[in-house]
Short mmCIF file of C-alpha atoms in Angstrom, two decimals:
data_model
loop_
_atom_site.label_atom_id
_atom_site.label_comp_id
_atom_site.label_asym_id
_atom_site.label_seq_id
_atom_site.Cartn_x
_atom_site.Cartn_y
_atom_site.Cartn_z
CA MET A 11 54.98 79.04 -14.32
CA ASP A 12 53.12 80.45 -11.33
CA ILE A 13 53.53 83.91 -12.98
CA ILE A 14 51.68 82.67 -15.72
CA ILE A 15 48.69 81.34 -13.78
CA GLU A 16 48.63 84.20 -11.40
CA SER A 17 48.30 86.76 -14.46
CA LEU A 18 45.99 84.57 -16.71
CA PRO A 19 42.84 86.57 -15.96
CA ARG A 20 44.60 89.73 -16.87
CA LEU A 21 46.19 88.30 -20.12
CA LEU A 22 42.68 86.95 -21.05
CA SER A 23 41.18 90.23 -20.71
CA GLY A 24 44.22 91.77 -22.87
CA SER A 25 42.78 88.81 -25.44
CA LEU A 26 39.61 90.48 -25.50
CA ILE A 27 40.81 93.98 -25.82
CA THR A 28 43.16 92.57 -28.84
CA ILE A 29 39.85 90.83 -30.22
CA GLN A 30 37.66 94.03 -29.74
CA ILE A 31 40.05 96.66 -31.37
CA THR A 32 40.76 94.16 -34.28
CA ALA A 33 36.97 93.32 -35.02
CA LEU A 34 35.93 97.09 -34.80
CA SER A 35 38.65 97.81 -37.20
CA VAL A 36 37.88 95.02 -39.48
CA LEU A 37 34.25 95.91 -39.75
CA ILE A 38 34.48 99.67 -40.28
CA GLY A 39 37.59 98.92 -42.66
CA PHE A 40 35.52 96.84 -44.53
CA CYS A 41 32.63 99.00 -44.74
CA MET A 42 34.83 101.77 -46.24
CA ALA A 43 36.84 99.61 -48.41
CA ILE A 44 33.87 98.41 -50.59
CA PRO A 45 33.09 102.04 -51.72
CA LEU A 46 36.26 103.01 -51.98
CA ALA A 47 37.37 100.50 -54.23
CA VAL A 48 34.26 101.52 -56.65
CA LEU A 49 35.99 104.55 -56.49
CA ARG A 50 39.33 103.50 -57.17
CA VAL A 51 38.22 101.74 -60.41
CA SER A 52 36.39 104.61 -61.62
CA PRO A 53 37.42 105.80 -65.08
CA LYS A 54 36.88 109.39 -63.59
CA LYS A 55 40.51 110.65 -62.53
CA ILE A 56 38.74 112.76 -59.69
CA LEU A 57 37.04 110.16 -58.26
CA SER A 58 39.92 107.61 -58.63
CA LEU A 59 43.07 109.77 -57.70
CA PRO A 60 42.03 110.93 -54.01
CA VAL A 61 41.49 107.37 -53.03
CA TYR A 62 44.66 105.78 -55.04
CA ALA A 63 46.54 108.63 -52.90
CA PHE A 64 44.81 107.19 -49.35
CA THR A 65 45.66 103.88 -50.21
CA PHE A 66 49.58 104.52 -51.49
CA TYR A 67 50.23 106.63 -48.28
CA PHE A 68 48.77 104.34 -45.88
CA ARG A 69 50.35 100.95 -47.43
CA GLY A 70 53.67 103.04 -48.02
CA THR A 71 54.37 103.80 -44.54
CA PRO A 72 54.95 101.80 -41.45
CA LEU A 73 51.50 101.49 -39.13
CA LEU A 74 53.60 102.79 -36.02
CA VAL A 75 54.22 106.06 -37.99
CA GLN A 76 50.34 106.47 -38.16
CA ILE A 77 49.62 105.46 -35.01
CA PHE A 78 51.92 108.16 -33.53
CA LEU A 79 50.62 110.81 -36.07
CA ILE A 80 47.16 110.31 -34.62
CA TYR A 81 47.75 109.98 -31.12
CA TYR A 82 50.80 112.12 -30.68
CA GLY A 83 50.54 114.23 -33.61
CA SER A 84 47.16 115.52 -33.01
CA GLY A 85 48.66 117.33 -29.71
CA GLN A 86 49.89 119.77 -32.36
CA PHE A 87 46.38 120.63 -33.39
CA MET A 88 44.96 120.96 -29.88
CA GLU A 89 43.45 124.04 -29.79
CA ILE A 90 41.39 123.50 -33.40
CA LEU A 91 40.34 119.93 -32.10
CA HIS A 92 39.20 121.49 -28.91
CA ALA A 93 37.35 124.11 -30.83
CA ALA A 94 35.51 121.30 -32.53
CA GLY A 95 34.95 119.32 -29.70
CA LEU A 96 36.81 116.43 -30.70
CA TRP A 97 39.68 116.88 -28.42
CA SER A 98 38.54 114.18 -25.94
CA LEU A 99 38.24 111.53 -28.33
CA PHE A 100 41.87 111.94 -29.79
CA GLN A 101 43.02 112.05 -26.02
CA SER A 102 41.95 108.51 -25.68
CA ALA A 103 44.52 105.88 -27.00
CA TRP A 104 41.62 103.48 -27.47
CA PHE A 105 40.13 105.64 -29.99
CA CYS A 106 43.62 106.60 -31.62
CA ALA A 107 44.47 102.86 -31.84
CA VAL A 108 41.18 101.91 -33.60
CA LEU A 109 41.02 104.81 -35.93
CA ALA A 110 44.98 104.28 -37.39
CA LEU A 111 43.89 100.50 -37.67
CA THR A 112 40.70 101.42 -39.31
CA LEU A 113 42.28 103.58 -41.74
CA ASN A 114 45.32 101.36 -42.18
CA THR A 115 43.05 98.34 -42.94
CA ALA A 116 40.64 100.22 -45.25
CA ALA A 117 43.62 101.27 -47.42
CA TYR A 118 45.06 97.45 -47.92
CA SER A 119 41.45 96.03 -48.33
CA THR A 120 40.41 99.02 -50.86
CA GLU A 121 43.41 97.66 -52.89
CA ILE A 122 42.46 93.94 -52.44
CA PHE A 123 38.91 94.42 -53.49
CA ARG A 124 40.08 96.39 -56.28
CA GLY A 125 41.79 93.53 -57.52
CA GLY A 126 38.55 91.77 -56.77
CA ILE A 127 36.46 93.85 -58.91
CA GLN A 128 38.82 93.90 -61.74
CA GLY A 129 39.01 90.03 -61.74
CA VAL A 130 35.15 89.83 -62.12
CA PRO A 131 34.66 88.22 -65.79
CA ALA A 132 33.42 90.56 -68.41
CA GLY A 133 30.98 88.15 -69.32
CA GLU A 134 29.15 88.32 -66.17
CA ILE A 135 28.98 91.99 -66.39
CA GLU A 136 27.96 91.75 -70.42
CA ALA A 137 25.21 89.47 -69.22
CA ALA A 138 23.94 91.71 -66.49
CA ARG A 139 24.06 94.56 -68.88
CA ALA A 140 21.88 92.34 -71.33
CA CYS A 141 19.49 91.84 -68.53
CA GLY A 142 19.14 95.64 -68.19
CA MET A 143 21.24 96.09 -65.19
CA SER A 144 23.34 99.02 -64.93
CA GLY A 145 25.10 101.63 -62.08
CA ILE A 146 24.29 100.60 -58.70
CA ARG A 147 22.04 98.00 -59.36
CA LEU A 148 24.90 96.22 -61.33
CA TYR A 149 27.32 96.66 -58.57
CA ARG A 150 25.25 95.64 -55.94
CA ARG A 151 23.79 92.57 -57.40
CA ILE A 152 26.69 91.33 -59.52
CA ILE A 153 29.99 93.10 -59.22
CA ILE A 154 30.59 93.18 -55.74
CA PRO A 155 29.08 89.87 -54.70
CA ARG A 156 31.61 88.37 -57.01
CA ALA A 157 34.50 90.80 -56.09
CA ILE A 158 34.24 89.60 -52.35
CA ARG A 159 34.29 86.12 -53.46
CA ILE A 160 37.43 86.66 -55.49
CA ALA A 161 39.13 88.75 -52.91
CA TRP A 162 38.30 86.74 -49.91
CA PRO A 163 41.69 84.54 -49.69
CA ALA A 164 44.01 87.44 -50.36
CA TYR A 165 41.44 89.58 -47.47
CA THR A 166 41.80 86.61 -44.96
CA ASN A 167 45.57 87.42 -45.15
CA GLU A 168 44.90 91.34 -44.57
CA VAL A 169 42.74 90.61 -41.62
CA ILE A 170 45.33 88.22 -40.00
CA PHE A 171 48.07 90.73 -40.52
CA LEU A 172 45.99 93.37 -39.08
CA LEU A 173 45.26 90.90 -35.79
CA GLN A 174 49.07 90.75 -35.28
CA ALA A 175 49.58 94.50 -36.36
CA SER A 176 47.08 95.25 -33.58
CA SER A 177 49.75 94.50 -30.95
CA LEU A 178 51.32 98.01 -32.02
CA VAL A 179 48.56 99.64 -30.02
CA SER A 180 50.29 98.28 -26.67
CA ILE A 181 52.95 100.93 -27.44
CA ILE A 182 50.36 104.08 -26.95
CA THR A 183 49.29 102.38 -23.49
CA VAL A 184 46.47 100.25 -24.72
CA MET A 185 46.17 97.16 -22.54
CA ASP A 186 45.79 94.42 -25.46
CA ILE A 187 47.64 91.30 -25.10
CA THR A 188 50.86 92.68 -25.77
CA GLY A 189 50.45 95.74 -23.45
CA VAL A 190 49.48 93.35 -20.61
CA ALA A 191 52.68 91.27 -21.15
CA ARG A 192 54.65 94.04 -21.16
CA GLU A 193 53.55 95.30 -18.00
CA ILE A 194 53.84 92.17 -16.02
CA ALA A 195 57.30 91.37 -17.55
CA ALA A 196 58.26 94.58 -16.09
CA ARG A 197 57.36 94.22 -13.16
CA SER A 198 57.78 90.43 -12.49
CA PHE A 199 61.13 90.06 -14.72
CA ALA A 200 59.63 87.13 -16.08
CA PHE A 201 60.31 87.99 -19.68
CA TYR A 202 60.50 84.86 -21.67
CA GLU A 203 57.64 83.28 -19.82
CA ILE A 204 55.00 85.90 -20.25
CA TYR A 205 56.19 86.74 -24.16
CA ILE A 206 56.27 83.02 -25.01
CA PHE A 207 52.54 82.80 -23.21
CA ALA A 208 51.67 86.11 -25.20
CA ALA A 209 52.73 84.44 -28.33
CA VAL A 210 50.86 81.34 -27.65
CA LEU A 211 47.83 83.29 -27.38
CA TYR A 212 48.09 84.91 -30.64
CA ILE A 213 48.87 81.83 -32.45
CA ILE A 214 45.55 80.54 -30.90
CA ILE A 215 43.59 83.60 -32.07
CA VAL A 216 45.22 83.82 -35.43
CA TYR A 217 44.61 79.90 -36.41
CA GLY A 218 40.85 80.74 -34.88
CA VAL A 219 40.08 83.69 -37.21
CA LEU A 220 41.96 81.42 -40.04
CA TRP A 221 39.49 78.91 -39.50
CA ALA A 222 36.38 81.19 -39.24
CA PHE A 223 37.46 82.81 -42.30
CA ARG A 224 38.00 79.70 -44.35
CA ARG A 225 34.24 78.57 -43.11
CA ILE A 226 32.88 81.59 -44.66
CA GLU A 227 34.95 81.19 -47.52
CA HIS A 228 33.26 77.46 -47.91
CA ARG A 229 29.67 79.17 -47.50
CA LEU A 230 30.69 81.94 -50.05
CA ASN A 231 31.51 79.58 -52.57
CA ALA A 232 28.57 77.02 -51.76
CA TYR A 233 27.00 77.74 -54.93
CA LEU A 234 29.83 76.49 -57.08
CA ARG A 235 30.00 72.86 -55.41
CA VAL A 236 27.86 70.19 -57.00
CA GLY A 237 25.18 68.01 -55.01
CA SER A 238 27.73 68.11 -51.80
CA ALA A 239 24.58 68.79 -49.76
CA MET B 13 64.43 123.48 -46.78
CA PHE B 14 65.12 119.86 -44.90
CA ASP B 15 66.32 121.41 -41.71
CA LEU B 16 63.16 121.00 -39.57
CA ASP B 17 64.21 122.93 -36.40
CA GLY B 18 68.05 121.56 -36.70
CA TYR B 19 66.41 117.96 -36.52
CA GLY B 20 66.72 117.22 -40.33
CA PRO B 21 70.20 115.65 -39.89
CA LEU B 22 69.16 113.77 -37.06
CA LEU B 23 66.37 112.09 -39.10
CA MET B 24 68.51 111.60 -42.20
CA GLN B 25 70.99 109.44 -39.98
CA GLY B 26 68.04 107.65 -38.99
CA ALA B 27 67.08 106.85 -42.06
CA LYS B 28 70.36 105.51 -43.02
CA LEU B 29 70.09 103.23 -40.00
CA THR B 30 66.68 102.19 -41.08
CA ILE B 31 68.00 101.50 -44.54
CA TYR B 32 71.13 99.52 -43.09
CA VAL B 33 68.74 97.76 -40.55
CA GLY B 34 66.37 96.64 -43.35
CA VAL B 35 69.34 95.45 -45.83
CA CYS B 36 70.98 93.34 -43.15
CA ALA B 37 67.78 92.00 -41.74
CA MET B 38 66.58 91.27 -45.87
CA VAL B 39 70.14 89.21 -45.97
CA ILE B 40 69.28 87.09 -43.22
CA ALA B 41 65.96 86.58 -44.36
CA ILE B 42 67.03 85.02 -47.67
CA GLY B 43 69.71 83.02 -46.59
CA LEU B 44 67.05 81.59 -44.30
CA GLY B 45 64.58 81.31 -46.89
CA LEU B 46 66.90 79.52 -49.18
CA ILE B 47 67.94 77.22 -46.37
CA GLY B 48 64.24 77.05 -45.60
CA VAL B 49 63.23 75.92 -49.03
CA LEU B 50 66.08 73.12 -48.90
CA CYS B 51 64.49 71.94 -46.02
CA LYS B 52 60.51 72.08 -47.40
CA PHE B 53 61.98 69.53 -49.76
CA SER B 54 64.15 67.48 -47.76
CA ARG B 55 63.48 63.70 -47.63
CA SER B 56 63.57 63.46 -43.90
CA ALA B 57 60.13 64.14 -42.24
CA THR B 58 61.80 65.41 -39.21
CA VAL B 59 63.45 68.20 -41.28
CA ARG B 60 59.90 69.19 -42.77
CA PHE B 61 58.18 69.20 -39.60
CA LEU B 62 61.06 71.56 -38.13
CA ILE B 63 60.45 73.70 -40.90
CA ASN B 64 56.97 73.79 -40.96
CA THR B 65 56.90 74.27 -37.22
CA TYR B 66 59.12 77.30 -37.90
CA THR B 67 57.09 78.86 -40.55
CA THR B 68 53.74 78.35 -38.74
CA VAL B 69 54.58 79.73 -35.81
CA VAL B 70 56.49 82.62 -37.11
CA ARG B 71 53.50 83.71 -39.00
CA GLY B 72 51.22 83.39 -36.29
CA VAL B 73 52.99 85.77 -33.67
CA PRO B 74 53.24 89.53 -34.15
CA GLU B 75 56.49 91.04 -34.98
CA LEU B 76 56.70 93.27 -32.07
CA VAL B 77 55.98 90.24 -29.15
CA LEU B 78 59.07 88.46 -30.85
CA ILE B 79 61.27 91.56 -30.98
CA LEU B 80 60.45 91.92 -27.24
CA LEU B 81 60.99 88.28 -26.55
CA VAL B 82 64.30 88.08 -28.12
CA TYR B 83 65.54 91.54 -26.63
CA TYR B 84 64.17 90.85 -23.54
CA GLY B 85 63.38 87.38 -23.02
CA VAL B 86 66.72 85.67 -24.52
CA PRO B 87 69.38 87.45 -22.11
CA THR B 88 67.05 86.43 -19.28
CA LEU B 89 66.57 82.90 -20.28
CA ILE B 90 70.43 82.35 -20.67
CA GLN B 91 70.77 83.82 -17.46
CA ASP B 92 68.25 81.94 -15.70
CA LEU B 93 69.89 78.72 -17.28
CA SER B 94 73.51 79.29 -16.63
CA ALA B 95 72.04 79.99 -12.84
CA ALA B 96 70.61 76.93 -12.89
CA LEU B 97 73.64 75.10 -14.02
CA GLY B 98 75.47 76.89 -11.09
CA HIS B 99 77.66 79.19 -13.60
CA PRO B 100 75.78 82.43 -13.44
CA VAL B 101 76.52 85.05 -16.30
CA TYR B 102 75.28 88.13 -17.26
CA VAL B 103 73.84 88.78 -20.47
CA SER B 104 72.73 91.83 -22.35
CA LEU B 105 71.84 92.01 -26.35
CA ASP B 106 72.48 94.75 -28.58
CA PRO B 107 69.38 96.40 -29.96
CA PHE B 108 71.11 96.54 -33.33
CA ILE B 109 71.73 92.96 -33.43
CA SER B 110 68.85 91.45 -31.77
CA GLY B 111 66.36 93.62 -33.77
CA THR B 112 67.99 92.83 -37.19
CA ALA B 113 68.35 89.23 -36.40
CA THR B 114 64.51 89.14 -34.92
CA ILE B 115 63.27 90.87 -38.39
CA GLY B 116 65.53 88.80 -40.18
CA PHE B 117 64.26 85.51 -38.72
CA ILE B 118 60.83 86.82 -39.00
CA TYR B 119 60.66 87.30 -42.64
CA GLY B 120 62.88 84.08 -43.39
CA ALA B 121 59.48 82.34 -42.83
CA PHE B 122 57.76 84.74 -45.26
CA SER B 123 60.97 84.16 -47.99
CA THR B 124 60.62 80.40 -47.52
CA GLU B 125 57.14 80.42 -48.69
CA VAL B 126 58.15 82.63 -51.35
CA PHE B 127 60.83 80.71 -52.73
CA ARG B 128 58.89 77.19 -52.14
CA GLY B 129 56.35 78.68 -54.99
CA ALA B 130 59.31 79.85 -56.96
CA TYR B 131 61.25 76.36 -56.73
CA LEU B 132 57.73 74.61 -58.02
CA ALA B 133 57.69 76.85 -61.06
CA VAL B 134 60.91 75.76 -62.21
CA PRO B 135 59.97 72.96 -64.79
CA ALA B 136 60.44 69.22 -63.71
CA GLY B 137 61.72 68.55 -67.31
CA GLN B 138 64.80 70.92 -66.80
CA LEU B 139 66.00 69.19 -63.62
CA GLU B 140 65.60 65.65 -65.29
CA ALA B 141 67.89 67.31 -68.22
CA ALA B 142 70.38 68.61 -65.79
CA ARG B 143 70.66 65.14 -64.42
CA ALA B 144 70.68 63.50 -67.84
CA CYS B 145 73.94 65.74 -68.46
CA GLY B 146 75.54 64.12 -65.55
CA MET B 147 75.10 67.34 -62.74
CA SER B 148 75.18 66.38 -59.19
CA GLY B 149 72.22 67.21 -56.93
CA ALA B 150 74.31 70.60 -55.80
CA LEU B 151 75.25 71.52 -59.06
CA THR B 152 71.80 71.12 -60.65
CA PHE B 153 70.56 73.47 -57.64
CA ARG B 154 73.40 76.09 -58.31
CA ARG B 155 73.23 76.01 -61.76
CA ILE B 156 69.56 75.54 -62.97
CA THR B 157 67.25 75.54 -59.98
CA LEU B 158 68.67 78.60 -58.02
CA PRO B 159 69.16 81.35 -61.07
CA GLN B 160 65.40 80.40 -62.35
CA MET B 161 63.96 80.46 -59.18
CA MET B 162 65.29 83.74 -58.17
CA ARG B 163 63.39 85.18 -61.51
CA HIS B 164 60.09 83.51 -60.29
CA ALA B 165 61.00 84.82 -56.66
CA LEU B 166 61.79 88.32 -57.34
CA PRO B 167 58.28 89.85 -57.15
CA GLY B 168 57.29 87.91 -53.81
CA LEU B 169 60.92 89.04 -52.65
CA GLY B 170 60.03 92.33 -53.48
CA ASN B 171 57.01 92.32 -51.17
CA VAL B 172 58.70 90.81 -48.51
CA TRP B 173 61.31 93.65 -48.65
CA MET B 174 58.66 96.29 -48.64
CA VAL B 175 56.78 94.74 -45.43
CA LEU B 176 60.13 94.58 -43.89
CA ILE B 177 61.27 97.89 -44.21
CA LYS B 178 58.26 98.98 -42.53
CA ALA B 179 58.78 96.57 -39.80
CA THR B 180 61.98 97.83 -38.92
CA ALA B 181 60.23 100.76 -37.48
CA LEU B 182 59.32 98.75 -34.37
CA ILE B 183 62.86 98.18 -33.48
CA SER B 184 62.27 101.80 -32.20
CA VAL B 185 60.57 100.21 -29.40
CA ILE B 186 64.26 98.50 -27.89
CA GLN B 187 65.54 102.28 -28.58
CA LEU B 188 67.30 101.68 -31.60
CA PRO B 189 68.10 105.39 -32.92
CA GLU B 190 66.36 104.46 -36.20
CA LEU B 191 64.48 106.56 -38.30
CA MET B 192 61.31 106.14 -36.06
CA ARG B 193 63.16 106.60 -32.70
CA SER B 194 65.22 109.67 -34.30
CA ALA B 195 61.58 111.15 -35.12
CA ASP B 196 60.21 110.33 -31.68
CA ILE B 197 63.50 112.36 -30.09
CA ALA B 198 62.80 115.10 -32.24
CA ALA B 199 58.95 115.10 -31.38
CA ARG B 200 59.68 115.40 -27.77
CA ASN B 201 62.31 117.87 -27.78
CA THR B 202 60.40 120.37 -30.20
CA ARG B 203 56.80 119.82 -29.08
CA LYS B 204 55.90 119.46 -32.59
CA PRO B 205 54.75 115.45 -32.85
CA PHE B 206 52.98 115.89 -36.23
CA THR B 207 55.72 117.58 -38.09
CA PHE B 208 58.15 114.90 -37.34
CA PHE B 209 56.16 111.74 -37.49
CA PHE B 210 54.77 113.00 -40.73
CA ALA B 211 58.46 113.85 -42.01
CA ALA B 212 59.41 110.33 -40.96
CA SER B 213 56.38 108.94 -42.78
CA LEU B 214 57.19 110.80 -46.13
CA ILE B 215 61.06 109.25 -45.69
CA TYR B 216 59.43 105.72 -45.63
CA LEU B 217 57.17 106.85 -48.40
CA ALA B 218 60.30 107.84 -50.53
CA ILE B 219 62.14 104.20 -49.57
CA THR B 220 58.85 102.36 -50.87
CA ILE B 221 58.78 104.55 -54.20
CA ILE B 222 62.46 104.14 -54.78
CA SER B 223 62.15 100.33 -53.95
CA ASN B 224 59.47 99.96 -56.32
CA ILE B 225 61.38 101.37 -59.17
CA LEU B 226 64.38 99.11 -58.29
CA GLN B 227 62.16 95.89 -57.84
CA GLN B 228 60.47 96.71 -61.68
CA TRP B 229 64.21 97.29 -62.97
CA ALA B 230 65.35 94.02 -61.42
CA GLU B 231 62.38 91.91 -62.57
CA LYS B 232 62.88 93.31 -66.34
CA ARG B 233 66.49 92.22 -65.83
CA ALA B 234 65.90 88.80 -64.60
CA ALA B 235 63.41 88.11 -67.46
CA ARG B 236 66.07 88.88 -70.43
CA GLY B 237 66.34 85.45 -71.19
CA VAL B 238 62.60 84.64 -71.26
CA ARG B 239 60.88 84.28 -74.67
CA ARG B 240 58.09 86.52 -75.27
CA ALA B 241 55.03 85.60 -77.20
#
């Protein structure tokens, strides 16, 4: 037990890194996924196919490969990246971790929101058209808000998956919960104590996020409840 | 074409091991899922509590942490316990066995949930009819529930398999020479990380595509007996 109390501050700072990396990736991934989902349902093949190729690749390969491709793979293009002034970015494990997680969650979220867009009742779109809305205004006012509500439970699952998947960044030396736990375990040989404690930390964060997302869902669907003020 | 500086065969060997690990873990996951679903509907509250704890905990902890916990934690736990009892023993786990068992154990929780949904989808009238025909509980499960459950469970199990095969990449962390580890070795020796990790990602993509085709075939076959409107 002493080892856990002793390393508590470091594990807590690891938790902050885990939350920071996940939140950042979720936020950027969400902002990418909504427009990509709109392109994905486009009847024009030239718009939908590239997005499909992107989601197919990132959903069909393990996240670990994607992280390695970006972090180690970028080394093969050192000269080009150097010339473009991007090399220092790709040398940072933290940057590569966030980039990989962002692209990964953007791909999964795109498909989730595509399902949401396709689930918007046809009557609502017809009503909006009858009111004279079209194009961007139709998407902004009617389709996207409705699609987000429909897709929210599935999106919650994706966020939970990403939170857990963020543990992989420890493999490229980012000091998140798993990274800190691995380092302490390797030095102290207190393997099961530390890893069990890391697992407990993850469970707390996972169920905390789950609770927060249920609250958001409750708020999003507030207009559906009658007289429960 | 698939030579890759002479490391092509190593990658193919890794791919074979990846599929082998995946299949073994899937068998464990399905077995645990079937046991799990029986426990979920058990009359004993203790059994239901235990199975709910299993699915809740396992779904809240990252795979990587569990893999590290089992591979490094379990042997040290056994050593500590045996030393405390006065008979110190030295234990070490094989990466293949502990990796496969951990992945199977994790996805057993997911397939329990899949089977739970499938179990609920079997019409209650059929179970009553089976009882009216004089079948015992075990016979009803084997003859009526299980075959129909499998049909409802196939799409969910297909998803579990897709996530599971990608999760096997994490076993590379405990040095099992599967696809990811082989790519890593080749990348280090040739200093062409992008080439090898990209090749590995394409092999994972191929496994995903083939699994998709097999899944569609299996779902079609399982639905032979269903009347279509």
